Coordinates of C-alpha atoms in Angstrom, one line a residue:
M1 CA 8.0 22.7 -14.0
D2 CA 10.1 20.4 -16.1
F3 CA 10.0 16.9 -13.7
Q4 CA 12.2 15.1 -16.2
K5 CA 14.9 17.6 -16.0
I6 CA 14.5 17.3 -11.9
I7 CA 14.8 13.3 -12.0
F8 CA 17.7 14.0 -14.4
V9 CA 19.7 16.3 -11.9
L10 CA 19.1 13.7 -9.1
K11 CA 20.4 10.8 -11.3
K12 CA 23.8 13.0 -11.9
G13 CA 24.3 13.6 -7.8
T14 CA 24.1 16.9 -7.3
R15 CA 23.5 16.7 -3.6
L16 CA 21.9 19.3 -2.3
R17 CA 22.0 22.2 -4.6
C18 CA 18.9 20.6 -6.5
F19 CA 17.1 21.4 -3.5
L20 CA 18.5 24.9 -3.1
T21 CA 16.7 24.9 -6.5
L22 CA 13.8 24.0 -5.4
I23 CA 13.6 26.4 -3.1
V24 CA 14.1 28.8 -4.9
L25 CA 11.8 27.7 -7.1
G26 CA 9.5 27.7 -4.9
F27 CA 9.6 30.9 -3.1
H28 CA 9.4 32.6 -6.9
L29 CA 5.9 30.3 -7.5
M30 CA 4.8 32.0 -3.9
A31 CA 5.5 35.0 -4.6
F32 CA 4.7 34.9 -8.3
S33 CA 0.8 33.3 -6.8
Q34 CA 0.2 36.6 -4.5
E35 CA 1.3 38.6 -6.2
K36 CA -0.4 38.3 -9.5
T37 CA -3.4 36.3 -8.8
Q38 CA -4.8 33.3 -6.5
A39 CA -5.6 31.0 -9.1
I40 CA -1.7 29.0 -9.0
K41 CA -1.4 28.2 -5.2
F42 CA 1.8 27.2 -3.8
G43 CA 2.4 25.3 -0.3
G44 CA 4.4 22.8 1.4
S45 CA 7.7 22.8 3.1
A46 CA 11.2 21.8 2.9
S47 CA 14.4 20.3 5.3
L48 CA 17.7 20.3 4.4
S49 CA 20.3 18.6 7.1
S50 CA 24.2 18.5 7.2
S51 CA 25.3 15.5 9.7
F52 CA 28.9 15.0 10.9
Y53 CA 30.1 12.0 12.9
N54 CA 34.1 11.2 14.3
S55 CA 34.7 8.2 16.7
N56 CA 37.6 7.2 18.7
G57 CA 38.0 3.9 19.9
I58 CA 35.5 2.0 17.9
D59 CA 34.5 1.3 14.6
P60 CA 32.4 4.0 13.1
R61 CA 28.7 3.5 13.3
Q62 CA 27.4 6.3 11.6
P63 CA 28.7 8.3 8.1
A64 CA 31.8 11.0 8.6
N65 CA 29.3 13.1 7.1
M66 CA 26.0 12.8 5.2
Q67 CA 23.7 15.7 3.3
V68 CA 20.1 14.6 3.5
G69 CA 17.0 16.7 1.8
I70 CA 13.5 16.5 1.6
I71 CA 11.0 18.8 0.2
R72 CA 6.9 18.4 0.2
A73 CA 4.7 20.9 -2.0
N74 CA 1.7 21.1 -3.1
I75 CA 0.2 22.9 -6.4
S76 CA -2.8 24.2 -6.6
L77 CA -4.3 25.5 -9.8
Y78 CA -7.9 27.0 -8.8
D79 CA -8.8 25.7 -6.4
V80 CA -10.0 22.2 -8.5
V81 CA -6.4 20.8 -9.1
E82 CA -3.9 20.0 -6.9
L83 CA -0.6 19.0 -7.2
P84 CA 1.2 17.9 -4.5
F85 CA 4.6 16.3 -4.7
E86 CA 7.1 14.5 -2.9
L87 CA 11.1 14.4 -3.2
Y88 CA 13.8 12.5 -1.3
Y89 CA 17.3 12.5 -0.9
S90 CA 20.1 10.8 0.6
S91 CA 24.0 11.8 0.2
G92 CA 25.0 8.9 3.1
Q93 CA 27.8 5.8 2.7
T94 CA 26.1 2.7 1.0
R95 CA 28.2 1.4 3.8
F96 CA 26.0 2.1 6.6
Q97 CA 22.6 2.7 4.1
Q98 CA 21.1 2.4 0.9
P99 CA 21.1 5.9 -0.5
F100 CA 16.8 7.0 -1.1
N101 CA 16.2 9.3 -3.6
Q102 CA 12.9 9.4 -4.9
F103 CA 10.4 12.0 -6.4
G104 CA 6.5 10.8 -6.7
V105 CA 3.8 13.2 -7.7
S106 CA 0.0 12.8 -6.8
P107 CA -2.2 15.5 -8.3
R108 CA -5.6 15.8 -7.2
I109 CA -7.7 17.1 -9.9
S110 CA -11.3 18.3 -8.0
D111 CA -12.2 16.4 -4.8
W112 CA -13.1 13.5 -6.6
L113 CA -10.1 12.2 -8.7
T114 CA -6.1 11.5 -7.7
L115 CA -3.1 10.8 -10.5
H116 CA -0.2 8.9 -9.2
A117 CA 3.2 8.9 -10.4
G118 CA 6.6 7.7 -9.7
Y119 CA 7.2 6.9 -5.7
F120 CA 3.7 7.0 -4.1
S121 CA 2.0 4.9 -1.2
T122 CA -1.5 4.0 -0.5
Q123 CA -3.6 2.0 1.2
F124 CA -6.0 -0.8 -0.5
S125 CA -7.3 -3.2 2.4
D126 CA -5.7 -4.8 5.7
L127 CA -5.7 -8.4 3.7
S128 CA -4.6 -7.0 0.2
Y129 CA -1.7 -4.4 -0.3
G130 CA -1.4 -1.0 1.8
D131 CA 2.3 -0.7 3.1
L132 CA 4.4 -0.7 0.4
R133 CA 6.1 2.3 -1.9
I134 CA 6.0 1.2 -5.0
L135 CA 7.4 3.0 -8.3
G136 CA 4.5 4.1 -10.9
G137 CA 1.8 4.9 -11.0
G138 CA -2.0 4.6 -10.9
F139 CA -5.3 6.3 -10.5
E140 CA -8.0 6.7 -7.8
L141 CA -11.7 7.8 -8.4
T142 CA -14.3 8.7 -5.9
P143 CA -17.2 11.0 -7.8
G144 CA -20.0 10.1 -4.9
D145 CA -20.4 6.7 -3.2
F146 CA -18.2 4.8 -6.4
R147 CA -14.5 4.3 -5.8
L148 CA -12.2 2.7 -8.5
K149 CA -8.1 2.5 -7.5
A150 CA -5.7 0.9 -9.8
V151 CA -1.9 1.3 -9.7
Y152 CA 0.8 -0.3 -11.0
G153 CA 4.7 -0.4 -10.5
R154 CA 8.0 -2.0 -9.4
T155 CA 7.7 -2.7 -5.4
R156 CA 11.0 -3.8 -5.2
H157 CA 14.8 -3.6 -6.8
Q158 CA 16.6 -6.5 -7.5
M159 CA 19.9 -6.9 -5.8
E160 CA 23.1 -9.1 -5.7
P161 CA 23.6 -11.3 -2.8
N162 CA 26.8 -10.8 -0.4
R163 CA 28.4 -13.5 0.1
V164 CA 30.8 -11.7 2.4
S165 CA 28.6 -10.5 4.7
Y166 CA 25.7 -13.0 3.7
I167 CA 23.3 -11.1 2.4
P168 CA 20.9 -12.4 0.3
E169 CA 20.2 -12.0 -3.0
V170 CA 17.1 -10.2 -3.1
Y171 CA 14.5 -10.2 -7.2
K172 CA 13.1 -7.1 -9.1
Q173 CA 9.3 -7.7 -7.8
N174 CA 6.1 -5.4 -10.1
A175 CA 2.9 -5.9 -9.0
Y176 CA -0.5 -3.9 -9.7
A177 CA -3.6 -3.5 -7.4
V178 CA -7.2 -2.5 -8.4
S179 CA -9.9 -2.4 -6.2
I180 CA -13.8 -0.9 -7.2
G181 CA -16.5 -0.6 -4.6
Y182 CA -20.6 1.6 -3.6
G183 CA -21.1 3.0 -0.9
N184 CA -21.0 5.5 2.2
T185 CA -18.0 4.6 5.0
S186 CA -19.9 6.0 7.3
K187 CA -23.1 4.1 6.8
A188 CA -23.0 1.1 4.7
Y189 CA -20.0 0.2 2.0
F190 CA -18.2 -2.8 0.6
N191 CA -15.3 -3.1 -1.6
I192 CA -13.7 -5.7 -4.2
N193 CA -9.7 -5.9 -4.1
I194 CA -7.3 -7.8 -6.3
F195 CA -3.8 -7.5 -5.6
H196 CA -0.9 -9.1 -8.1
A197 CA 2.7 -9.2 -7.8
V198 CA 5.8 -11.5 -9.2
D199 CA 8.8 -11.9 -9.1
D200 CA 11.5 -11.4 -12.0
S201 CA 13.8 -14.6 -11.9
T202 CA 15.9 -12.8 -14.8
S203 CA 16.7 -9.9 -12.7
V204 CA 19.3 -11.8 -10.5
K205 CA 22.6 -13.2 -12.2
A206 CA 23.5 -15.7 -9.2
D207 CA 22.1 -19.0 -9.1
S208 CA 19.9 -19.1 -5.7
L209 CA 19.2 -22.4 -3.9
I210 CA 17.9 -21.3 -1.1
I211 CA 16.0 -17.8 -2.4
T212 CA 13.4 -18.7 -5.5
P213 CA 10.9 -15.9 -6.8
N214 CA 7.6 -15.9 -5.6
E215 CA 4.4 -14.9 -7.3
N216 CA 1.3 -13.9 -5.3
L217 CA -2.2 -13.2 -5.8
V218 CA -4.8 -11.8 -4.1
S219 CA -8.3 -11.0 -3.3
T220 CA -10.4 -9.6 -0.4
F221 CA -13.9 -8.4 -0.2
D222 CA -14.0 -5.6 2.6
F223 CA -17.3 -4.1 4.0
G224 CA -18.6 -2.4 6.1
F225 CA -22.0 -0.6 7.6
S226 CA -23.5 0.9 10.8
F227 CA -27.1 -0.3 12.7
S228 CA -27.2 2.4 14.5
Q229 CA -25.1 5.3 15.1
Y230 CA -24.4 3.2 18.7
V231 CA -22.5 0.1 16.8
S232 CA -21.3 -0.8 13.6
L233 CA -19.6 -3.6 12.1
R234 CA -16.3 -3.6 9.8
G235 CA -15.2 -6.8 8.0
E236 CA -12.7 -8.3 4.9
I237 CA -12.7 -11.7 3.7
G238 CA -10.4 -13.1 1.2
V239 CA -8.1 -16.0 -0.5
S240 CA -4.4 -15.4 -2.0
A241 CA -2.8 -18.2 -4.5
F242 CA 0.8 -18.0 -3.5
S243 CA 3.9 -19.7 -5.4
L244 CA 7.0 -20.4 -3.8
N245 CA 8.9 -20.4 -6.6
T246 CA 8.1 -19.4 -9.9
K247 CA 10.3 -21.6 -11.7
A248 CA 8.5 -24.9 -10.6
T249 CA 6.6 -27.3 -12.7
K250 CA 3.9 -25.6 -14.8
L251 CA -0.1 -27.0 -13.9
D252 CA -1.1 -27.2 -17.7
E253 CA -4.6 -28.7 -16.6
I254 CA -5.6 -25.3 -14.8
Q255 CA -6.2 -22.5 -17.2
I256 CA -5.6 -18.8 -15.9
P257 CA -4.7 -16.0 -18.1
D258 CA -1.0 -15.3 -17.3
L259 CA -2.2 -11.6 -15.9
L260 CA -3.8 -13.3 -13.4
F261 CA -1.3 -15.7 -11.6
T262 CA 0.2 -18.6 -13.0
P263 CA -0.4 -21.4 -10.7
N264 CA 2.9 -24.5 -10.7
N265 CA 4.0 -27.8 -8.0
S266 CA 4.6 -24.6 -5.2
T267 CA 1.3 -23.0 -5.3
Q268 CA -0.9 -22.8 -2.4
I269 CA -4.4 -21.4 -1.9
D270 CA -5.5 -20.0 1.7
G271 CA -8.1 -18.0 2.9
A272 CA -7.9 -15.1 5.8
A273 CA -11.3 -12.9 7.3
K274 CA -11.4 -10.6 9.8
L275 CA -14.5 -8.7 11.5
N276 CA -14.9 -5.7 14.0
L277 CA -17.2 -5.0 16.2
S278 CA -18.4 -1.5 17.4
I279 CA -20.3 -0.3 20.7
T280 CA -20.5 2.8 22.0
P281 CA -23.8 3.4 23.6
S282 CA -23.1 6.6 25.4
K283 CA -19.6 8.6 25.4
Y284 CA -19.2 7.5 28.7
W285 CA -18.1 3.9 28.0
S286 CA -17.7 1.8 24.7
V287 CA -16.8 -1.6 23.6
I288 CA -14.5 -3.0 21.0
I289 CA -14.4 -6.9 20.0
S290 CA -12.6 -7.8 17.2
S291 CA -11.7 -10.8 15.6
R292 CA -8.5 -12.3 13.1
Y293 CA -8.5 -15.4 11.1
I294 CA -5.1 -15.6 8.7
G295 CA -4.3 -19.6 7.7
P296 CA -1.4 -21.1 7.5
G297 CA -1.2 -20.8 3.5
F298 CA -2.2 -17.1 3.1
Y299 CA 0.2 -14.4 1.8
T300 CA 0.0 -11.3 0.3
L301 CA 3.0 -9.4 -0.7
G302 CA 1.2 -6.3 -0.3
Y303 CA 2.4 -5.7 2.9
A304 CA 5.7 -6.4 4.7
L305 CA 5.3 -8.1 7.0
M306 CA 2.0 -10.5 8.4
P307 CA 1.6 -12.9 10.3
N308 CA -0.1 -15.9 8.9
D309 CA -1.3 -19.3 11.0
L310 CA -3.4 -17.1 13.8
M311 CA -6.8 -16.5 15.5
E312 CA -6.9 -14.5 17.2
L313 CA -10.1 -12.3 20.0
T314 CA -9.5 -9.4 21.4
F315 CA -12.2 -7.3 23.5
A316 CA -11.7 -3.9 24.5
P317 CA -13.6 -1.8 26.4
R318 CA -13.4 1.7 27.8
L319 CA -14.6 3.2 31.0
R320 CA -14.5 7.1 31.6
L321 CA -16.0 8.3 35.4
L322 CA -16.5 11.8 37.1
K323 CA -17.2 13.6 34.6
N324 CA -14.4 12.6 33.2
K325 CA -11.2 13.0 35.9
V326 CA -11.4 9.1 35.5
N327 CA -10.3 7.1 32.2
I328 CA -9.7 3.6 32.1
R329 CA -9.1 1.6 28.6
S330 CA -8.5 -2.0 28.7
K331 CA -7.9 -5.1 26.3
I332 CA -7.9 -9.0 26.7
G333 CA -6.2 -11.1 24.2
V334 CA -6.0 -14.7 22.9
R335 CA -4.0 -16.0 19.8
Y336 CA -3.0 -19.1 19.0
N337 CA -1.2 -20.9 15.6
N338 CA -1.4 -24.1 14.1
L339 CA -4.5 -23.9 12.6
R340 CA -4.4 -26.8 10.9
D341 CA -2.0 -28.9 13.2
S342 CA 1.1 -29.1 10.5
K343 CA 3.6 -28.0 13.2
M344 CA 4.5 -30.5 16.1
A345 CA 3.2 -28.1 18.5
T346 CA 0.7 -25.2 18.9
T347 CA 1.4 -22.0 20.1
N348 CA -1.0 -20.1 22.7
R349 CA -0.6 -16.6 23.7
L350 CA -3.3 -15.0 26.3
T351 CA -2.0 -10.5 26.7
G352 CA -4.2 -7.9 28.0
M353 CA -3.5 -3.9 29.5
L354 CA -5.1 -1.7 31.8
N355 CA -4.5 1.6 32.0
A356 CA -6.3 3.9 34.4
N357 CA -5.7 8.0 34.8
W358 CA -7.7 9.7 37.4
Q359 CA -7.0 13.8 37.9
V360 CA -7.6 14.0 41.3
S361 CA -7.1 17.5 41.3
K362 CA -6.0 20.4 39.1
N363 CA -2.1 20.1 40.5
F364 CA -2.6 16.2 41.3
G365 CA -3.0 13.3 39.3
I366 CA -2.1 9.5 39.0
D367 CA -1.5 6.9 36.5
A368 CA -1.2 3.5 36.7
N369 CA -0.2 0.8 34.0
Y370 CA -0.5 -3.3 34.0
N371 CA 0.4 -5.5 31.0
K372 CA 0.4 -8.8 31.1
N373 CA 1.7 -11.0 28.3
Q374 CA 1.8 -15.3 28.4
I375 CA 2.7 -17.7 26.1
E376 CA 3.1 -21.5 26.2
S377 CA 3.6 -23.8 23.6
L378 CA 3.2 -27.5 24.7
H379 CA 6.0 -29.8 22.7
K380 CA 6.8 -33.3 23.5
N381 CA 10.4 -32.5 23.5
D382 CA 10.9 -30.8 26.7
T383 CA 13.8 -28.8 26.2
L384 CA 11.3 -26.9 23.6
R385 CA 8.5 -26.7 25.4
L386 CA 7.5 -22.9 25.9
S387 CA 5.6 -21.1 29.1
N388 CA 6.8 -17.6 29.9
V389 CA 5.0 -14.9 31.5
Y390 CA 5.6 -11.7 31.7
N391 CA 3.8 -9.5 34.4
S392 CA 4.4 -5.3 34.1
Y393 CA 2.8 -2.8 36.2
S394 CA 3.5 0.4 36.9
I395 CA 2.3 3.6 39.0
T396 CA 2.6 7.6 38.9
P397 CA 1.6 10.3 40.8
R398 CA 1.7 13.8 38.5
F399 CA 2.0 17.2 40.5
N400 CA 2.2 20.7 39.7
F401 CA 3.3 23.6 42.3
D402 CA 4.3 27.3 42.4
A403 CA 7.6 27.8 44.9
F404 CA 11.8 28.1 43.9
G405 CA 10.3 32.0 42.1
G406 CA 8.5 29.6 39.2
S407 CA 6.0 26.4 38.0
N408 CA 7.0 23.2 39.1
N409 CA 6.3 19.5 37.9
L410 CA 7.3 17.0 39.8
I411 CA 6.7 13.5 38.0
M412 CA 7.4 10.3 40.1
T413 CA 7.3 6.2 38.6
Y414 CA 7.9 3.3 39.9
S415 CA 7.7 0.1 37.3
F416 CA 8.6 -3.8 38.5
Q417 CA 8.9 -6.4 35.8
D418 CA 8.3 -9.8 36.3
V419 CA 9.3 -12.6 33.8
S420 CA 8.7 -16.1 34.6
D421 CA 9.9 -19.3 32.8
K422 CA 8.1 -22.5 33.5
N423 CA 10.6 -24.4 31.5
I424 CA 13.4 -25.8 34.2
Y425 CA 15.8 -26.6 31.0
T426 CA 15.5 -22.6 30.6
M427 CA 14.1 -21.1 33.4
Q428 CA 17.3 -20.1 35.0
V429 CA 18.8 -17.9 32.4
S430 CA 14.9 -16.5 31.4
D431 CA 13.4 -16.3 34.8
N432 CA 14.2 -12.6 36.2
N433 CA 12.6 -9.2 37.6
T434 CA 13.1 -5.7 37.8
N435 CA 12.5 -2.9 40.2
S436 CA 12.5 0.7 38.5
V437 CA 12.2 4.2 39.7
T438 CA 12.2 7.3 37.6
L439 CA 12.4 11.1 39.0
I440 CA 11.4 14.2 36.5
H441 CA 11.3 17.4 38.0
I442 CA 10.6 20.3 35.9
L443 CA 10.9 23.8 36.5
S444 CA 9.8 27.3 34.2
Y445 CA 10.3 30.6 34.8
I446 CA 8.3 33.7 33.1
N447 CA 11.2 34.6 31.5
S448 CA 11.5 31.4 29.0
L449 CA 14.6 30.0 31.6
S450 CA 13.9 25.8 32.8
F451 CA 15.3 23.4 34.5
T452 CA 14.8 19.5 33.7
S453 CA 16.0 17.1 35.7
T454 CA 15.6 13.5 35.9
V455 CA 17.2 10.4 37.7
L456 CA 16.5 6.5 37.6
N457 CA 17.5 3.6 39.4
N458 CA 17.0 0.9 37.9
R459 CA 18.5 -3.1 39.0
T460 CA 17.7 -6.5 37.2
I461 CA 18.0 -9.5 39.3
M462 CA 18.2 -13.4 38.0
E463 CA 19.7 -16.6 39.4
S464 CA 22.9 -15.3 37.6
F465 CA 23.3 -12.6 37.8
D466 CA 22.8 -8.9 38.9
S467 CA 22.5 -5.4 37.4
R468 CA 22.7 -2.0 38.6
I469 CA 21.5 0.9 36.4
F470 CA 21.9 4.7 38.1
H471 CA 21.3 7.8 35.2
F472 CA 20.5 11.4 36.0
N473 CA 20.4 14.2 33.6
E474 CA 19.6 17.9 33.9
T475 CA 19.3 20.1 31.1
V476 CA 18.8 23.8 31.0
G477 CA 16.8 26.0 28.5
Y478 CA 16.8 29.3 27.7
R479 CA 15.9 31.3 24.6
F480 CA 17.4 34.8 23.5
L481 CA 16.1 37.3 21.2
K482 CA 12.6 38.1 21.9
K483 CA 12.6 33.8 21.8
K484 CA 13.8 33.6 18.3
L485 CA 16.6 31.4 20.0
N486 CA 16.6 28.3 22.0
T487 CA 19.4 27.0 23.3
S488 CA 19.2 23.9 26.0
F489 CA 22.4 22.2 27.3
S490 CA 22.4 18.5 28.6
L491 CA 24.5 16.7 30.8
G492 CA 24.1 13.0 31.8
A493 CA 25.9 9.9 33.3
N494 CA 25.3 6.2 33.1
F495 CA 26.5 4.1 35.9
V496 CA 26.1 0.8 35.2
G497 CA 27.6 -2.7 37.1
N498 CA 27.0 -6.4 36.6
I499 CA 30.3 -8.6 35.9
E500 CA 31.6 -5.3 34.2
K501 CA 31.6 -1.8 35.5
S502 CA 31.3 0.8 33.4
S503 CA 30.5 4.6 32.9
H504 CA 28.4 6.8 30.1
L505 CA 28.5 10.3 29.8
V506 CA 26.7 12.7 27.5
F507 CA 26.8 16.2 26.6
R508 CA 24.5 17.6 24.3
V509 CA 23.9 21.0 23.1
N510 CA 20.6 22.3 21.2
T511 CA 19.9 25.7 19.6
S512 CA 17.4 26.9 16.7
Y513 CA 17.0 30.6 15.4
S514 CA 13.3 31.1 13.5
F515 CA 13.6 33.2 11.1
G516 CA 9.6 33.8 11.2
K517 CA 8.5 33.1 7.7
F518 CA 12.0 32.5 6.0
G519 CA 12.4 29.0 8.4
N520 CA 14.3 28.2 11.1
L521 CA 18.5 27.0 11.1
G522 CA 18.4 24.9 14.0
F523 CA 22.0 22.7 15.4
F524 CA 22.9 20.3 17.5
M525 CA 25.8 18.3 19.0
T526 CA 26.5 15.8 21.2
N527 CA 29.6 13.8 22.5
N528 CA 29.4 10.4 24.0
S529 CA 32.4 8.4 26.2
F530 CA 32.0 5.4 27.5
K531 CA 34.6 4.0 29.9
E532 CA 34.6 0.2 31.0
T533 CA 36.4 -1.6 33.6
G534 CA 37.3 -5.3 34.2
T535 CA 38.9 -7.9 31.9
I536 CA 37.4 -6.6 28.4
A537 CA 37.6 -3.1 29.6
R538 CA 36.8 -0.5 25.9
N539 CA 36.8 2.5 26.3
Y540 CA 35.6 4.7 22.9
N541 CA 34.6 8.6 22.5
E542 CA 31.8 9.2 20.0
L543 CA 31.1 12.9 18.4
Y544 CA 27.7 13.7 16.5
G545 CA 26.5 16.8 15.1
S546 CA 24.1 18.4 12.6
L547 CA 23.0 21.5 11.1
Q548 CA 19.8 21.3 9.8
Y549 CA 16.9 24.1 8.4
N550 CA 13.5 23.8 8.2
I551 CA 10.8 26.2 6.4
S552 CA 7.0 25.7 5.2
F553 CA 6.0 28.1 2.6

């Protein structure tokens, strides 16, 4: 298979034809492996979709039409070499989204070597590198208890600023990561991880005083071991060096190879650590104690979003009673920032969760939930002082019974949410409480006919605001042609009453036909009609549809 030709075809923008070619090629490979020999095995999945959109009364919120193709496949050679690859394609208009055309391959040779090329993602550790999709190459060696990983490539593409929409520039960023370790991850192990990323300051032509090119070096040591089958400990410690501006004056007195890092006047160094203790003395109860410290100057560009300047501790017990008929999960945690008094005020957060499930009998069960989130910041300036308490309660009884000639499921949920603001300057616009009642009834017949009815009533009360929402929806489903053709029709409405009154009518059609081993073809269409009365009345209509083909081979 000539992957260079495939990439060239994608760059030429031939849209779905390349995907149809790949599917046909996949069928040929599958037929060859079945008819000739089992030395070559080919399998995977493909998804092709084409959608349309039209709107009246408002600006379009989606492209008028868009084609999307996704292929995930795997080639196995003699059960020793595995060659998985992924291919993504979208013809969406750049006005609505950035088109993504990506190809990646990660062949696995035996059970100890994996190679990466093109677009791929992998994780090294929680504090170094993990959720970035990289364009480049790498390998992962795992012979026995030994581990060696290395990747290199581009983690971010350059983009010139858009002065009209106030979108800032983005520098091209290259990165590498190396990890070496030893041990059995279920018993005892350690890993040493290094991650480095640097922005190309010449990749953006426009001058900028707001966005500056960065450089980052992170080194961590993660470990874990089990004291017994009941107690295990996992942790990681790390240090990072981060330069806010690579154009700043270089520190000549510090000699470090440029391949590792170039310190300058904008460089800051800080540390981070996390620890997780798991205790499971019985199958009926367990507890997990976790802690995390991230210094205010600790940065890693190996994760898209990682907060810093925090210290947190969580305690999460679980309990099972009455022969697993009762399951109780809970969690309580505290977090605070301003670890070095570098801010004008410290923000403290208290979070809690309690979830209980009780299967009283075969036909009756009940769920209960409680969530708490409290944030407090004792700022010297009264108008900036923060003290919010959020509480949420819900109870859900569940019933199963036979009636109306079929099987019935009845689910009722009552929930109450309360937000309390202790700041006298902001409480008038923040204090609120919400009551909500939801009723869902599902009636199913042996002949595959089903009815799903949903009713919701919601009320939110504030000091100067009172909002009511009423919603109902009915869905009818049926299977035809020996259950190969699935169809469903839905009609729903929302009525909102506050300062202005509005109504929202939604109609949906969903069908899919199964061709067995040759995949399935589906069609989805929805129409949204919105009407509003009052001083600022808005009326609009939206129509959206999608034709999709999926196959596994």
